Amino acid sequence: MRSVPLTICLPCSPNSMRRRRRKPSKYAPDLNDAEIIEVGRDPFLTAHALAHRLDRNVVTVEASKPSTKRANRRIPDVCNDLEVRWCNSFQMLTELNFRTGWRSAP
């Protein structure tokens, strides 16, 4: 049985992005401080998957909405722009062949 991590721990904190003034370019090149806070940790997840393309997928509950702009961009849309694989929770469970011992009522 393959073990699947429930959490990814990254070496950077979201605040380090603000201190270094690095902006996630697939959101907008000129995000202000409030927008950087709104973006949150999403760019770190995407960057980690981008750095390990062959063996990483981003799992999200967000649905694609290409019309959103700037800090409101959704994970699937940013992943599509960067050619990073992503899926939703149900697709992940199906791919991992997840089963429970629960039985349906007779």
CSV table of C-alpha atoms in Angstrom, one decimal:
chain,number,residue,atom,x,y,z
A,1,MET,CA,0.0,0.0,0.0
A,2,ARG,CA,1.4,3.4,-1.0
A,3,SER,CA,1.4,6.1,1.7
A,4,VAL,CA,0.2,9.5,0.7
A,5,PRO,CA,1.2,12.6,2.6
A,6,LEU,CA,-1.8,14.6,3.9
A,7,THR,CA,0.2,17.8,4.2
A,8,ILE,CA,3.1,19.3,2.2
A,9,CYS,CA,5.5,21.3,4.4
A,10,LEU,CA,7.5,23.8,2.4
A,11,PRO,CA,10.7,25.5,3.6
A,12,CYS,CA,9.3,29.1,3.0
A,13,SER,CA,6.6,30.9,4.8
A,14,PRO,CA,4.0,32.9,3.0
A,15,ASN,CA,5.5,36.1,4.6
A,16,SER,CA,8.8,35.5,2.9
A,17,MET,CA,7.2,36.2,-0.4
A,18,ARG,CA,6.2,39.7,0.9
A,19,ARG,CA,9.6,40.4,2.4
A,20,ARG,CA,11.4,39.5,-0.8
A,21,ARG,CA,8.8,41.4,-2.8
A,22,ARG,CA,8.4,38.5,-5.2
A,23,LYS,CA,5.1,38.5,-7.0
A,24,PRO,CA,3.4,35.5,-8.5
A,25,SER,CA,3.5,36.4,-12.2
A,26,LYS,CA,0.6,34.2,-13.2
A,27,TYR,CA,-1.6,36.2,-10.8
A,28,ALA,CA,-0.4,39.7,-11.8
A,29,PRO,CA,3.1,41.3,-11.9
A,30,ASP,CA,2.0,44.3,-9.7
A,31,LEU,CA,0.1,42.9,-6.8
A,32,ASN,CA,-0.2,45.2,-3.8
A,33,ASP,CA,0.3,44.0,-0.2
A,34,ALA,CA,-3.4,43.3,0.4
A,35,GLU,CA,-3.5,41.1,-2.8
A,36,ILE,CA,-0.4,39.2,-1.8
A,37,ILE,CA,-2.1,38.3,1.5
A,38,GLU,CA,-5.3,37.3,-0.4
A,39,VAL,CA,-3.3,35.0,-2.7
A,40,GLY,CA,-1.9,33.3,0.4
A,41,ARG,CA,-0.1,29.9,0.0
A,42,ASP,CA,-1.4,29.0,-3.4
A,43,PRO,CA,1.8,30.1,-5.3
A,44,PHE,CA,3.9,27.9,-3.0
A,45,LEU,CA,1.8,24.8,-3.8
A,46,THR,CA,2.0,25.5,-7.5
A,47,ALA,CA,5.7,26.3,-7.4
A,48,HIS,CA,6.4,23.0,-5.6
A,49,ALA,CA,4.5,21.0,-8.2
A,50,LEU,CA,6.2,23.0,-11.0
A,51,ALA,CA,9.7,22.1,-9.6
A,52,HIS,CA,8.7,18.4,-9.4
A,53,ARG,CA,6.5,18.1,-12.5
A,54,LEU,CA,7.0,14.4,-13.0
A,55,ASP,CA,5.8,13.2,-9.6
A,56,ARG,CA,3.6,16.0,-8.2
A,57,ASN,CA,0.0,17.0,-8.7
A,58,VAL,CA,-1.8,19.9,-7.1
A,59,VAL,CA,-5.1,18.7,-5.4
A,60,THR,CA,-7.7,21.4,-5.0
A,61,VAL,CA,-11.3,21.9,-4.2
A,62,GLU,CA,-11.4,25.0,-6.4
A,63,ALA,CA,-13.1,25.0,-9.8
A,64,SER,CA,-11.6,26.6,-12.8
A,65,LYS,CA,-12.9,30.1,-13.6
A,66,PRO,CA,-10.6,31.6,-16.3
A,67,SER,CA,-12.4,35.0,-16.2
A,68,THR,CA,-11.0,35.8,-12.7
A,69,LYS,CA,-8.0,38.2,-12.6
A,70,ARG,CA,-5.2,39.2,-10.3
A,71,ALA,CA,-5.2,37.8,-6.7
A,72,ASN,CA,-8.6,36.1,-7.4
A,73,ARG,CA,-7.2,33.7,-9.9
A,74,ARG,CA,-8.0,30.1,-9.1
A,75,ILE,CA,-5.5,27.3,-8.6
A,76,PRO,CA,-6.7,25.2,-11.7
A,77,ASP,CA,-6.2,28.2,-14.0
A,78,VAL,CA,-2.7,29.1,-12.7
A,79,CYS,CA,-1.8,25.4,-13.0
A,80,ASN,CA,-3.1,25.3,-16.6
A,81,ASP,CA,-1.1,28.4,-17.5
A,82,LEU,CA,2.1,26.8,-16.0
A,83,GLU,CA,1.3,23.3,-17.4
A,84,VAL,CA,1.2,21.8,-13.9
A,85,ARG,CA,-1.0,18.8,-13.4
A,86,TRP,CA,-3.9,19.3,-11.0
A,87,CYS,CA,-7.0,17.4,-10.0
A,88,ASN,CA,-9.9,17.7,-7.5
A,89,SER,CA,-10.3,15.6,-4.4
A,90,PHE,CA,-12.6,13.0,-6.0
A,91,GLN,CA,-10.2,12.5,-8.9
A,92,MET,CA,-7.3,12.0,-6.5
A,93,LEU,CA,-9.3,9.4,-4.5
A,94,THR,CA,-10.2,7.6,-7.7
A,95,GLU,CA,-6.6,7.6,-9.0
A,96,LEU,CA,-5.3,6.3,-5.6
A,97,ASN,CA,-8.0,3.5,-5.7
A,98,PHE,CA,-9.2,4.7,-2.3
A,99,ARG,CA,-11.8,2.5,-0.6
A,100,THR,CA,-13.4,2.4,2.8
A,101,GLY,CA,-14.7,-0.6,4.7
A,102,TRP,CA,-18.2,1.0,4.7
A,103,ARG,CA,-21.0,-0.9,3.3
A,104,SER,CA,-24.2,0.6,1.8
A,105,ALA,CA,-27.4,0.0,3.6
A,106,PRO,CA,-29.4,-3.0,2.4
